[in-house]
Structure formats: C-alpha cells, structure tokens
Amino acid sequence: MAAIETTSAAKPEAAARPNWLKRDLLGLAVILAVAAIGYFLFPNNLALLTRILGVALLVLSIDLVTGFCGVATLGHAALFGAGAYASGIAAVHFGITDPLLMVVVGAIGGAVAGIVSGAVILRGHGLAQLVLSIAVVHLFHEAANKASVYTGGSDGLSGISPDPIFGIFAFDLWGRTAYGFAVALVVIAFIVLRLITRSPFGMLCRGIKEDPIRIRAMGASVQGTLLKMYVISGAVAGTGGALNAISTQVVGLDSLSFTLSAEALVMLVLGGTGSLYGALIGTVSFMWFEDFVSAANPFHWLTIVGALLIAVVLFAPRGLYGTALTLADRFRGNGK
Amino acid sequence: MSPVFQVQNLNKAFGGLAVTQDVSITMNPGDRVALIGPNGAGKTTFVNLVTGHLDPDSGKVLLGGNDVTSLGPTPRVRQGLVRSFQVTRLFPDMTPEEHLALAVMQRTGRTGAIFGHYQAKADVMAEVAELLRTLGLDHIATRKVAEIAYGQQRLLEIALALALKPKVLLLDEPAAGVPQSDTPRIEAALAGLPSDLAVLMIEHDMDLVFRFARRVIVLAAGAIIFDGSPQDVTRDARVREAYLGSYANDRSAA
Ligand SMILES: Nc1ncnc2c1ncn2[C@@H]1O[C@H](COP(=O)(O)OP(=O)(O)OP(=O)(O)O)[C@@H](O)[C@H]1O
Ligand SMILES: [Mg+2]
C-alpha cells in the first residue's frame, strides 16, 4: 500500500494548457498572413480567392460532421445551397440587402437544412448513410429547380445587389470588399469552430466518433448530439452559401449539387479530417491546383487532378495536414 | 428497504441457444453481489440485457420500482444504472483526464455546452483528480489512452463508471487484465464507494470475490443455480459440479 501513496504524489501537467492556445493563435496568424499574401499576389484574381473561401466554409462544415463525428456524407452541398438560396431570395424577393443580415439569413437557412437532412441521414449507418445523404442533396436540388418562382430554376437566381457593408464598404468591381468580407467570415467561423470543438460538446462529438456505445453507456444521447452538430454545421455551410451569393450576386443550381458535395468531401480528405486546418489547406490546394492546371493544360487537367488525388490518398492517407504533422513529429523526434 | 434494482424472469436466446433462462435478481441499496459462473455462462449477456444494450426476449427490468425494459441504454444510465465493460471501451485519442471530465460533465448535465473548456471548471478538475488518484492514474492523466498499458486502461474503465455516481453499478470482470500488483487499487476504490450503492461484480478471481461479496449468485448455462452467502457457495453440490470444481476442494481443504 505504501507504493500506492508515493506514486499518487505525481505532478499535474500544467504545460498542457497554454500549448493549444499558442498553437491556435499561430494558426490564426498563418491564415491571416496567407490571406494577405493572396491579396497582394493575385490582385486580379480576387473573385477566385473569394470563391475558395466560400467553399472553405462548406468544407469546414463537412469536417464538423465527418471529421469530428464520423458521419459519412456526400450531400453536404444541400446545406451550402440552402444558405445561398435563403440569402439570395431574401435579397431579391424581400429586400433584405444588408450583407450582414444576408449572412444571418443564410446561416439560418443552412441550419434549418441541417436539421432536415440530419434527421434523414442520421437514421442510417455506413453505406446507408452515404446513400441517404446523396438522396437528400438530389431532393434539395429538385426542390430548388421546381420552385422557380423564387429560385429562378435552372436559369439561376440573379439580381442580388447587396448594400455596402456597414453602409460604408461598397462591393467593388475588383472584388476587394468581397474578399475582405470573405476573409473576415472565414476567420470568425474558424475561431468559433475552434472553441466549439474544444468545448464539452465537442468532446462528446469526438467520443461518438470513436465509440458511440461507450457514449451511450455514459448516459449521453448519440442522435441528439449528432443532430445538434448538424445544425451547427448547417449554419457554417449556410454562411458559405450566403458569402457566395453576396460575392457573385447570383445563385445557381450547382450550389446544391451532388458534384459540389463530392468535390468538397475530396478537398477535406485531401487536406486531412478532424483538425479544421486540414479543411482549409485541402480547399485552398484543391481549388488553386484545379484553377492552375485547367489554365495550363485545358485538355488534360481533370486527368492531372485525378492523378494528384490518387497520389495523396495512397501516399498520404491522413491528408496534407495530417502528413505534415507526422513528418514534423518525426523530424522533432530525430532532432532530440 | 425497497429494492433499487429488480430483474424479473429475463430470457434471451441467440438462434437456438438459450443464453439467459428465467433469470430473476433483486438488489437493495448497499448490496455487494458477486455474479460468477464458467466461461460462456451468460454473465456479460445478462449485463447487456439489463442495461439496454441488448433486447430481452421476455422479462422485465425495474430501477427504483420503475419499469425500464422498453428504454435504451442512455435513459437507464440517467436513472443511475451504470456498467463497466469486460473488454475495455475507451476513446483511443483521448486522455484519461478527458474521459473522466467528460463523464463528470455528462453526469452534471454540462456536455451540451458549445463553449468553455473542461480544464477551466474547478469542480470538474477536482473530481477528476480525485478519481485519478484513487485508481493510481494521475501520472498518465494527459497521455492518450492508445499509449497507456492495458492494465491502466482497465483501471480507467472502472474510474469512468465511478465518475457517473451510479445507484446501481454493474462491473464486468473489473480485475481481468489488471496486473496483480494493481488489484489493491480496485479493491480500495470499491471499498470507498458510498454504502448505499448497490454493486454487482462479475469476477473470475475467487479471492477477490470472497473479499468483496456478501452475496454470491452463480450462473451456469444461462440459469441461476445458486443465490446465497459466500460461505455456502463452496459447499453447494450443484455449484461444485458446474463450476468451482477443484478450487472449492482446495479451499475447503485449506
Ligand atoms: N451477440 C451474440 N450473438 C450470438 N451469441 C452470443 C452473442 N453474445 C454472446 N453469445 C453467446 O452467448 C453465450 C454467453 O456469452 P457471455 O459473453 O454472456 O458469457 P460470459 O458468461 O460473460 O462468459 P465469459 O466469462 O467468457 O465472459 C456464449 O456462448 C456466447 O458465445
Ligand atoms: Mg463475459
């Protein structure tokens, strides 16, 4: 018994706490630096950069349900498109043209779509879940197509003209305001999601991904928790959709498509799941690479993108960010 | 004293194999029961049935007089019925500290919070530290579970059940896989439990059983063949025949 008493006097590891805070602040600084570099390096391409940031919000929202909760989905563009249409319809049909209000409307639209699609998708598991998610995005797509009075159908919803932000910063032809707005939204979303994933609720989600039976044995509701995450995820995706509607001033059916859902999932896998950083890295590299290769080689770009993806999945299965972390760890381990 | 936990005529068959046959058990607050039986007797299945992880073919489970037979595992835990797993079920990527903090916050209704950090909650951290100390896990509190020894994972499995402050605690072979040198920790943790808690422990280590239990239930081929005092269990002819065999003989000879 004496042995038990002595070992229990061990020290608490106080160093564990400031560590993640420091790392998150560093991450934030890197995001802002990259955003600034993008602005100065590609002043004529701000529209593309803004589009990348909108999709980044979609990919972040997929990371919430797939990376943190283990839910497989190929239908997440339903939430993105719902946000885009909600804010677009609010602007065109209801005169809500304040960009901040449009974002709020988009987030709510995405959250509502999150409840609806979550309620359907979470009934299945594994392959059934995947099939349900595909069915959901097709239904959303079809609904938007049929409700052409509001959505413009296959012609798309045009005529969105957002007011200046705070009544001061008007959306300009070069897309500078839109880009600044997009960076601000992504940074805010990133900070909020960082907090959420570290919260008690975030821990519960990680637990569900690793062992739902254990979570039930702790007295927590698996379905309720996942649905809540779907709503949060929907709000993030909806924000991305609203950003897209505001910056391009049109909403098309492609924002609600299976193709976008699948591509966004590919971006997440490319970057690495479950870290939020991976989602950002995956989106930026995929969309930048796609743009670059399609311009450089218009005939074979799809082949090249496909080959790159196969290479990443085979040689870096944890994604770009996960692999970079592993390499950094190994490097540090050798350095000691 | 009214019973906290009643199982009435529980039956379960897998295919043609009857794994639980007309099992009835009543437990009162403060009971210390050992459930023993040979491998494959249906002990784990019994725990799965009463906790809602498996549906019985027939029979009833009551908690504090309420029929919970139709409820899933989650509401049963919330009513105070907590189990541990024979084969450890933990989150490989989380630390012991995170496991216990999550359990404490779940018990106190705080896992819905989307902001805040468990390390900022003083009461949670104090309770976690206490549990870690009791089971001798404080020196690995911030290590990932995937990186700690299996014996330590077994101790965490028990700590996790205790963190939920149950009214009825079902422990499925808590000492299996724990090094001999660490079993005193389990016994100390059990000895420190509230006296009004009802505990049912499944265990193959008969020394532990005899030190812990004031009542022993023997399950063989899914049916209860003995329910009585530890003194009587070794003398029971059916038990000897079904299970204890040489061990009972050794013990009565000693
Ligand atoms: N899900 C299942 N499907 C089919 N058969 C099962 C299932 N679970 C358990 N069994 C069978 O039921 C019987 C009882 O198993 P159980 O795990 O309850 O035994 P046990 O008493 O806990 O044994 P041990 O001491 O080895 O842990 C065994 O024959 C087992 O093979
Ligand atoms: Mg068993």
Coordinates of N, CA and C in Angstrom, one line a residue, chain A residues 1 3-5 7-11 13 16-17 20 191-192 195-204 206-208 210-222 228 232, chain B residues 53 73-74 77-78 82-83 85 89-94 98-99 101-103 105-106 110-121 133 138-139 142 157 160 164 184-185 188:
Chain A
M1 N 0.8 -1.2 0.0 CA 0.0 0.0 0.0 C 0.9 1.3 0.0
A3 N 3.4 1.9 -1.7 CA 3.8 2.2 -3.1 C 2.7 3.0 -3.7
I4 N 1.5 2.7 -3.4 CA 0.4 3.5 -4.0 C 0.4 4.9 -3.5
E5 N 0.7 5.2 -2.2 CA 0.7 6.5 -1.7 C 1.8 7.4 -2.4
T7 N 3.3 7.0 -5.5 CA 3.1 7.4 -6.9 C 2.0 8.4 -7.0
S8 N 1.1 8.5 -6.1 CA -0.1 9.4 -6.3 C 0.3 10.8 -6.0
A9 N 1.6 11.1 -5.6 CA 2.0 12.4 -5.4 C 2.5 13.1 -6.7
A10 N 2.3 12.4 -7.8 CA 2.8 13.0 -9.1 C 2.3 14.4 -9.4
K11 N 3.0 15.1 -10.2 CA 2.7 16.5 -10.5 C 1.6 16.6 -11.6
E13 N 0.2 18.1 -15.0 CA 1.0 18.7 -16.2 C 0.4 20.0 -16.6
A16 N 0.3 21.6 -20.3 CA -0.6 21.1 -21.4 C -1.5 22.2 -21.8
R17 N -1.8 23.2 -21.0 CA -2.9 24.1 -21.3 C -2.5 25.2 -22.3
W20 N -2.1 24.5 -26.5 CA -3.1 24.6 -27.7 C -3.5 26.0 -28.0
I191 N -12.5 30.7 -35.6 CA -12.3 30.9 -34.2 C -13.5 30.2 -33.4
V192 N -14.7 30.5 -33.9 CA -15.9 29.9 -33.2 C -15.8 28.4 -33.3
L195 N -13.4 26.9 -30.8 CA -13.9 26.9 -29.5 C -14.9 25.8 -29.3
I196 N -15.8 25.6 -30.3 CA -16.8 24.6 -30.2 C -16.1 23.2 -30.2
T197 N -15.1 22.9 -31.0 CA -14.5 21.6 -31.0 C -13.8 21.3 -29.7
R198 N -13.4 22.3 -29.0 CA -12.7 22.1 -27.7 C -13.7 22.0 -26.5
S199 N -14.9 22.4 -26.8 CA -15.9 22.5 -25.7 C -16.3 21.1 -25.2
P200 N -17.1 21.1 -24.1 CA -17.6 19.8 -23.6 C -18.4 19.1 -24.7
F201 N -19.2 19.9 -25.5 CA -20.0 19.3 -26.6 C -19.1 18.8 -27.6
G202 N -18.0 19.5 -27.9 CA -17.0 19.0 -28.9 C -16.4 17.7 -28.5
M203 N -16.1 17.6 -27.2 CA -15.5 16.3 -26.7 C -16.5 15.2 -26.9
L204 N -17.8 15.5 -26.6 CA -18.8 14.5 -26.7 C -18.9 14.0 -28.2
R206 N -16.4 14.0 -30.4 CA -15.2 13.1 -30.6 C -15.4 11.7 -30.1
G207 N -16.0 11.7 -28.9 CA -16.3 10.4 -28.3 C -17.3 9.6 -29.1
I208 N -18.3 10.2 -29.7 CA -19.2 9.5 -30.6 C -18.5 8.9 -31.7
E210 N -15.4 8.0 -31.9 CA -14.5 6.9 -31.5 C -15.3 5.7 -31.0
D211 N -16.4 5.9 -30.2 CA -17.1 4.7 -29.7 C -18.5 5.2 -29.2
P212 N -19.5 5.1 -30.1 CA -20.9 5.5 -29.7 C -21.4 4.7 -28.6
I213 N -21.1 3.4 -28.5 CA -21.6 2.5 -27.4 C -21.1 3.0 -26.0
R214 N -19.9 3.4 -26.0 CA -19.4 4.0 -24.7 C -20.1 5.3 -24.4
I215 N -20.4 6.1 -25.4 CA -21.1 7.4 -25.1 C -22.4 7.1 -24.5
R216 N -23.1 6.1 -25.1 CA -24.4 5.7 -24.5 C -24.3 5.2 -23.1
A217 N -23.3 4.5 -22.9 CA -23.0 3.9 -21.5 C -22.7 5.0 -20.5
M218 N -22.4 6.2 -21.0 CA -22.1 7.3 -20.2 C -23.4 8.2 -19.9
G219 N -24.5 7.8 -20.6 CA -25.7 8.4 -20.4 C -26.0 9.6 -21.3
A220 N -25.2 9.7 -22.4 CA -25.4 10.8 -23.4 C -26.2 10.3 -24.6
S221 N -26.9 11.2 -25.2 CA -27.7 10.8 -26.4 C -26.8 11.0 -27.7
V222 N -26.6 9.9 -28.4 CA -25.8 10.0 -29.6 C -26.6 10.7 -30.7
K228 N -27.5 18.1 -33.3 CA -27.1 19.4 -32.9 C -25.8 19.8 -33.7
I232 N -25.2 23.1 -36.3 CA -24.1 24.0 -36.3 C -23.4 24.0 -37.7
Chain B
H53 N -28.4 -2.6 -23.7 CA -27.5 -2.8 -24.9 C -28.0 -3.9 -25.7
P73 N -30.2 2.3 -23.5 CA -29.1 2.4 -22.5 C -29.0 3.8 -21.9
T74 N -29.2 4.9 -22.7 CA -29.0 6.2 -22.2 C -29.9 6.6 -21.1
V77 N -28.9 4.8 -17.8 CA -27.8 5.4 -17.1 C -28.2 6.7 -16.4
R78 N -29.1 7.5 -17.0 CA -29.5 8.7 -16.3 C -30.3 8.4 -15.1
V82 N -25.4 2.0 -14.1 CA -24.1 2.1 -14.8 C -23.3 0.8 -14.8
R83 N -22.7 0.6 -15.9 CA -21.9 -0.6 -16.1 C -20.5 -0.3 -16.5
F85 N -17.3 -2.3 -18.9 CA -17.2 -3.3 -20.0 C -16.1 -4.3 -19.7
R89 N -13.8 -0.4 -23.4 CA -14.3 0.5 -24.4 C -13.9 1.9 -24.0
L90 N -12.9 2.4 -24.6 CA -12.4 3.8 -24.3 C -12.2 4.5 -25.7
F91 N -11.9 5.8 -25.6 CA -11.6 6.6 -26.8 C -10.1 6.7 -26.9
P92 N -9.5 6.0 -27.9 CA -8.1 5.9 -28.1 C -7.4 7.2 -28.2
D93 N -8.0 8.2 -28.8 CA -7.4 9.5 -29.0 C -7.5 10.5 -27.8
M94 N -8.2 10.1 -26.8 CA -8.4 11.0 -25.6 C -7.6 10.5 -24.4
E98 N -9.4 13.6 -20.0 CA -10.6 14.0 -20.8 C -11.8 13.0 -20.6
H99 N -11.4 11.7 -20.5 CA -12.5 10.7 -20.3 C -13.3 11.0 -19.1
A101 N -13.4 13.8 -17.3 CA -14.0 15.1 -17.3 C -15.3 15.0 -18.1
L102 N -15.3 14.3 -19.2 CA -16.5 14.1 -20.0 C -17.6 13.4 -19.2
A103 N -17.2 12.4 -18.4 CA -18.2 11.6 -17.7 C -18.8 12.5 -16.5
M105 N -18.9 15.8 -16.5 CA -19.8 16.8 -17.1 C -21.1 16.3 -17.6
Q106 N -21.0 15.0 -18.1 CA -22.3 14.4 -18.6 C -23.2 14.2 -17.4
R110 N -23.6 19.0 -18.3 CA -22.9 20.1 -18.9 C -22.3 19.8 -20.3
T111 N -22.6 18.6 -20.9 CA -21.9 18.3 -22.1 C -22.6 18.9 -23.3
G112 N -23.7 19.7 -23.1 CA -24.4 20.4 -24.2 C -23.7 21.7 -24.5
A113 N -22.9 22.2 -23.6 CA -22.3 23.5 -23.7 C -21.3 23.5 -24.9
I114 N -21.5 24.5 -25.9 CA -20.7 24.5 -27.1 C -19.5 25.4 -26.9
F115 N -19.5 26.1 -25.7 CA -18.3 26.9 -25.4 C -17.8 26.6 -24.0
G116 N -16.5 27.0 -23.7 CA -15.9 26.7 -22.5 C -15.1 25.4 -22.6
H117 N -14.2 25.3 -21.6 CA -13.2 24.2 -21.6 C -13.2 23.5 -20.3
Y118 N -13.1 22.2 -20.3 CA -13.3 21.5 -19.0 C -12.2 21.8 -18.0
Q119 N -11.0 22.2 -18.5 CA -9.9 22.5 -17.6 C -10.2 23.8 -16.8
A120 N -11.1 24.6 -17.3 CA -11.5 25.8 -16.6 C -12.5 25.6 -15.5
K121 N -13.0 24.4 -15.5 CA -14.1 24.1 -14.5 C -13.5 23.4 -13.2
R133 N -6.4 9.8 -8.7 CA -5.6 9.4 -7.6 C -6.1 8.1 -7.0
D138 N -2.9 9.1 -12.0 CA -2.6 10.6 -12.1 C -1.3 10.8 -12.9
H139 N -0.4 9.9 -12.9 CA 0.9 10.2 -13.6 C 0.7 10.0 -15.1
T142 N -2.6 12.9 -18.7 CA -2.6 13.6 -20.0 C -2.0 12.9 -21.2
E157 N -11.4 2.3 -17.1 CA -12.7 1.8 -17.3 C -13.6 1.8 -16.0
L160 N -14.2 5.5 -14.9 CA -15.3 6.1 -15.7 C -16.7 5.7 -15.2
L164 N -19.7 8.4 -12.9 CA -21.1 8.7 -13.2 C -21.9 8.6 -11.9
P184 N -5.1 -4.2 -5.6 CA -5.5 -3.5 -4.4 C -6.1 -2.1 -4.7
R185 N -5.7 -1.5 -5.8 CA -6.3 -0.2 -6.2 C -7.8 -0.4 -6.5
A188 N -9.5 -1.0 -3.2 CA -9.6 0.3 -2.4 C -10.7 1.1 -3.0

